[in-house]
mmCIF file of C-alpha atoms in Angstrom:
data_model
loop_
_atom_site.group_PDB
_atom_site.id
_atom_site.type_symbol
_atom_site.label_atom_id
_atom_site.label_comp_id
_atom_site.label_asym_id
_atom_site.label_seq_id
_atom_site.Cartn_x
_atom_site.Cartn_y
_atom_site.Cartn_z
ATOM 1 C CA MET A 1201 3.251 -7.698 29.682
ATOM 2 C CA TYR A 1202 3.116 -6.511 26.071
ATOM 3 C CA LYS A 1203 0.590 -8.262 23.834
ATOM 4 C CA GLN A 1204 1.275 -8.110 20.108
ATOM 5 C CA LYS A 1205 -1.601 -6.376 18.278
ATOM 6 C CA THR A 1206 -1.009 -7.560 14.713
ATOM 7 C CA ASN A 1207 -0.968 -11.328 14.334
ATOM 8 C CA GLU A 1208 -1.337 -13.695 11.404
ATOM 9 C CA THR A 1209 -4.965 -14.685 10.865
ATOM 10 C CA ASP A 1210 -6.848 -17.266 8.817
ATOM 11 C CA SER A 1211 -8.802 -14.556 6.965
ATOM 12 C CA SER A 1212 -8.891 -14.726 3.178
ATOM 13 C CA VAL A 1213 -6.503 -12.410 1.336
ATOM 14 C CA ILE A 1214 -8.689 -12.509 -1.796
ATOM 15 C CA GLU A 1215 -11.822 -11.687 0.200
ATOM 16 C CA PHE A 1216 -10.010 -8.760 1.826
ATOM 17 C CA ILE A 1217 -8.877 -7.398 -1.561
ATOM 18 C CA GLU A 1218 -12.360 -7.884 -3.031
ATOM 19 C CA ASN A 1219 -13.718 -5.662 -0.244
ATOM 20 C CA VAL A 1220 -11.410 -2.743 -1.097
ATOM 21 C CA ASP A 1221 -13.878 0.019 -2.071
ATOM 22 C CA ASN A 1222 -11.809 1.840 -4.674
ATOM 23 C CA PRO A 1223 -11.664 -0.216 -7.926
ATOM 24 C CA LYS A 1224 -8.239 1.173 -8.924
ATOM 25 C CA LYS A 1225 -6.815 0.471 -5.471
ATOM 26 C CA ARG A 1226 -8.281 -3.058 -5.668
ATOM 27 C CA GLU A 1227 -6.586 -3.557 -9.066
ATOM 28 C CA ASP A 1228 -3.292 -2.268 -7.620
ATOM 29 C CA ALA A 1229 -3.679 -4.652 -4.651
ATOM 30 C CA TYR A 1230 -3.927 -7.617 -7.023
ATOM 31 C CA GLU A 1231 -0.851 -6.410 -8.913
ATOM 32 C CA LEU A 1232 1.083 -6.050 -5.650
ATOM 33 C CA LEU A 1233 -0.149 -9.488 -4.539
ATOM 34 C CA ASN A 1234 1.372 -10.969 -7.694
ATOM 35 C CA VAL A 1235 4.671 -9.060 -7.383
ATOM 36 C CA PHE A 1236 5.158 -9.874 -3.686
ATOM 37 C CA THR A 1237 4.186 -13.553 -4.165
ATOM 38 C CA GLU A 1238 6.462 -14.055 -7.175
ATOM 39 C CA THR A 1239 9.362 -12.159 -5.597
ATOM 40 C CA THR A 1240 9.267 -13.794 -2.157
ATOM 41 C CA GLY A 1241 7.974 -17.248 -3.067
ATOM 42 C CA TYR A 1242 5.740 -17.066 0.016
ATOM 43 C CA GLU A 1243 1.982 -17.463 0.166
ATOM 44 C CA ALA A 1244 0.141 -14.286 1.149
ATOM 45 C CA LYS A 1245 -1.377 -14.273 4.642
ATOM 46 C CA MET A 1246 -3.527 -11.727 6.415
ATOM 47 C CA TRP A 1247 -1.942 -10.038 9.429
ATOM 48 C CA GLY A 1248 -4.565 -8.370 11.547
ATOM 49 C CA PRO A 1249 -7.582 -7.040 9.654
ATOM 50 C CA SER A 1250 -5.735 -5.149 6.896
ATOM 51 C CA ILE A 1251 -2.099 -6.182 6.247
ATOM 52 C CA ILE A 1252 -1.179 -8.726 3.588
ATOM 53 C CA GLY A 1253 2.109 -10.289 4.691
ATOM 54 C CA PHE A 1254 4.635 -12.658 3.131
ATOM 55 C CA GLY A 1255 6.870 -14.981 5.131
ATOM 56 C CA THR A 1256 7.335 -14.762 8.871
ATOM 57 C CA TYR A 1257 10.199 -14.113 11.228
ATOM 58 C CA GLN A 1258 10.593 -13.850 14.976
ATOM 59 C CA TYR A 1259 12.172 -10.647 16.248
ATOM 60 C CA LYS A 1260 13.594 -9.828 19.635
ATOM 61 C CA TYR A 1261 14.696 -6.341 20.609
ATOM 62 C CA GLU A 1262 17.367 -5.471 23.161
ATOM 63 C CA SER A 1263 14.526 -4.308 25.422
ATOM 64 C CA GLY A 1264 13.310 -7.921 25.563
ATOM 65 C CA HIS A 1265 10.222 -7.199 23.462
ATOM 66 C CA GLU A 1266 9.686 -10.006 20.971
ATOM 67 C CA GLY A 1267 7.092 -11.248 18.528
ATOM 68 C CA ASP A 1268 6.336 -12.499 15.040
ATOM 69 C CA ALA A 1269 5.982 -10.348 11.941
ATOM 70 C CA PRO A 1270 5.783 -10.764 8.170
ATOM 71 C CA LEU A 1271 9.069 -10.363 6.301
ATOM 72 C CA VAL A 1272 7.384 -7.914 3.908
ATOM 73 C CA GLY A 1273 3.834 -6.874 3.148
ATOM 74 C CA PHE A 1274 1.387 -4.240 1.999
ATOM 75 C CA SER A 1275 -2.019 -2.810 2.763
ATOM 76 C CA PRO A 1276 -4.344 -0.999 0.341
ATOM 77 C CA ARG A 1277 -5.573 1.642 2.779
ATOM 78 C CA LYS A 1278 -8.101 4.370 1.953
ATOM 79 C CA ALA A 1279 -5.646 7.248 1.708
ATOM 80 C CA LYS A 1280 -2.556 5.477 0.334
ATOM 81 C CA ILE A 1281 -1.135 2.020 -0.176
ATOM 82 C CA SER A 1282 1.264 1.083 2.629
ATOM 83 C CA LEU A 1283 4.260 -1.088 1.757
ATOM 84 C CA TYR A 1284 6.024 -2.773 4.671
ATOM 85 C CA PHE A 1285 9.770 -3.313 4.532
ATOM 86 C CA ALA A 1286 12.384 -3.903 7.242
ATOM 87 C CA PRO A 1287 13.163 -0.799 9.283
ATOM 88 C CA GLY A 1288 16.814 0.048 9.825
ATOM 89 C CA ASP A 1289 18.115 -1.212 6.485
ATOM 90 C CA LYS A 1290 20.488 1.341 4.936
ATOM 91 C CA LYS A 1291 20.133 -0.192 1.458
ATOM 92 C CA ARG A 1292 16.404 0.633 1.548
ATOM 93 C CA GLU A 1293 17.140 4.364 1.504
ATOM 94 C CA GLU A 1294 19.347 3.978 -1.583
ATOM 95 C CA LEU A 1295 16.644 2.046 -3.426
ATOM 96 C CA LEU A 1296 13.948 4.554 -2.467
ATOM 97 C CA GLN A 1297 15.938 7.269 -4.294
ATOM 98 C CA VAL A 1298 15.012 5.591 -7.607
ATOM 99 C CA PHE A 1299 11.688 4.027 -6.542
ATOM 100 C CA GLY A 1300 9.289 6.657 -7.837
ATOM 101 C CA LYS A 1301 6.666 8.843 -6.186
ATOM 102 C CA HIS A 1302 6.325 7.913 -2.511
ATOM 103 C CA THR A 1303 6.591 9.061 1.080
ATOM 104 C CA SER A 1304 8.066 6.993 3.876
ATOM 105 C CA GLY A 1305 8.053 6.455 7.608
ATOM 106 C CA LYS A 1306 10.097 4.173 9.846
ATOM 107 C CA ALA A 1307 8.820 0.847 8.486
ATOM 108 C CA CYS A 1308 6.273 1.934 5.880
ATOM 109 C CA VAL A 1309 6.582 3.323 2.396
ATOM 110 C CA TYR A 1310 3.414 4.980 1.107
ATOM 111 C CA ILE A 1311 2.348 5.176 -2.536
ATOM 112 C CA ASN A 1312 -0.782 6.501 -4.207
ATOM 113 C CA LYS A 1313 -0.792 3.931 -6.998
ATOM 114 C CA VAL A 1314 1.409 1.255 -8.546
ATOM 115 C CA ALA A 1315 1.778 3.329 -11.731
ATOM 116 C CA ASP A 1316 3.818 5.869 -9.705
ATOM 117 C CA ILE A 1317 6.614 3.400 -8.887
ATOM 118 C CA ASN A 1318 9.282 1.333 -10.609
ATOM 119 C CA ILE A 1319 8.240 -2.337 -10.270
ATOM 120 C CA ASN A 1320 11.822 -3.563 -10.691
ATOM 121 C CA VAL A 1321 12.922 -1.366 -7.778
ATOM 122 C CA LEU A 1322 9.944 -2.683 -5.771
ATOM 123 C CA LYS A 1323 11.247 -6.216 -6.357
ATOM 124 C CA GLU A 1324 14.707 -5.119 -5.206
ATOM 125 C CA LEU A 1325 13.194 -3.541 -2.086
ATOM 126 C CA ILE A 1326 11.324 -6.764 -1.324
ATOM 127 C CA ASN A 1327 14.421 -8.931 -1.831
ATOM 128 C CA GLN A 1328 16.632 -6.546 0.160
ATOM 129 C CA SER A 1329 14.175 -6.421 3.051
ATOM 130 C CA VAL A 1330 13.915 -10.223 3.222
ATOM 131 C CA LYS A 1331 17.727 -10.543 3.073
ATOM 132 C CA PHE A 1332 18.210 -7.868 5.743
ATOM 133 C CA LEU A 1333 15.766 -9.563 8.127
ATOM 134 C CA ARG A 1334 17.260 -13.014 7.537
ATOM 135 C CA ASP A 1335 20.732 -11.579 8.221
ATOM 136 C CA THR A 1336 19.515 -9.651 11.278
ATOM 137 C CA TYR A 1337 17.543 -12.584 12.731
ATOM 138 C CA PRO A 1338 19.442 -15.667 11.469
ATOM 139 C CA ASP A 1339 17.858 -19.083 12.004
ATOM 140 C CA ASN A 1340 14.805 -17.344 13.332
ATOM 141 C CA GLU A 1341 12.379 -17.637 10.449
ATOM 142 C CA ILE A 1342 9.240 -19.603 11.192
#
């Protein structure tokens, strides 16, 4: 049986950010913490050792695989900052066209620094991701 690797923890978000080695990345993490908190209205929680997540929903795939995940989140990693949005949302691709300097994968959007992106578009991405997940998994938020 599949065991979910990344779960919500009781670790301190502030302590995690304070331990980010790069001072500029630490400063960006605090800025993102403020933007995500204000935009979602959710308290930041640590997911696993390195993801700062906001809100929670329960997903279930057609394969039967299910689990809990943050609605949105970010992680100030060594190479780049990872931003976590809902995969599969078509509106995300439209917003990324005007987001600023980034690369993206299935669920992650990677930035070098907050100065490279449009904060208003980031807020739209956050709101769109939360809306998409609530619409996709109705009455399933924890």
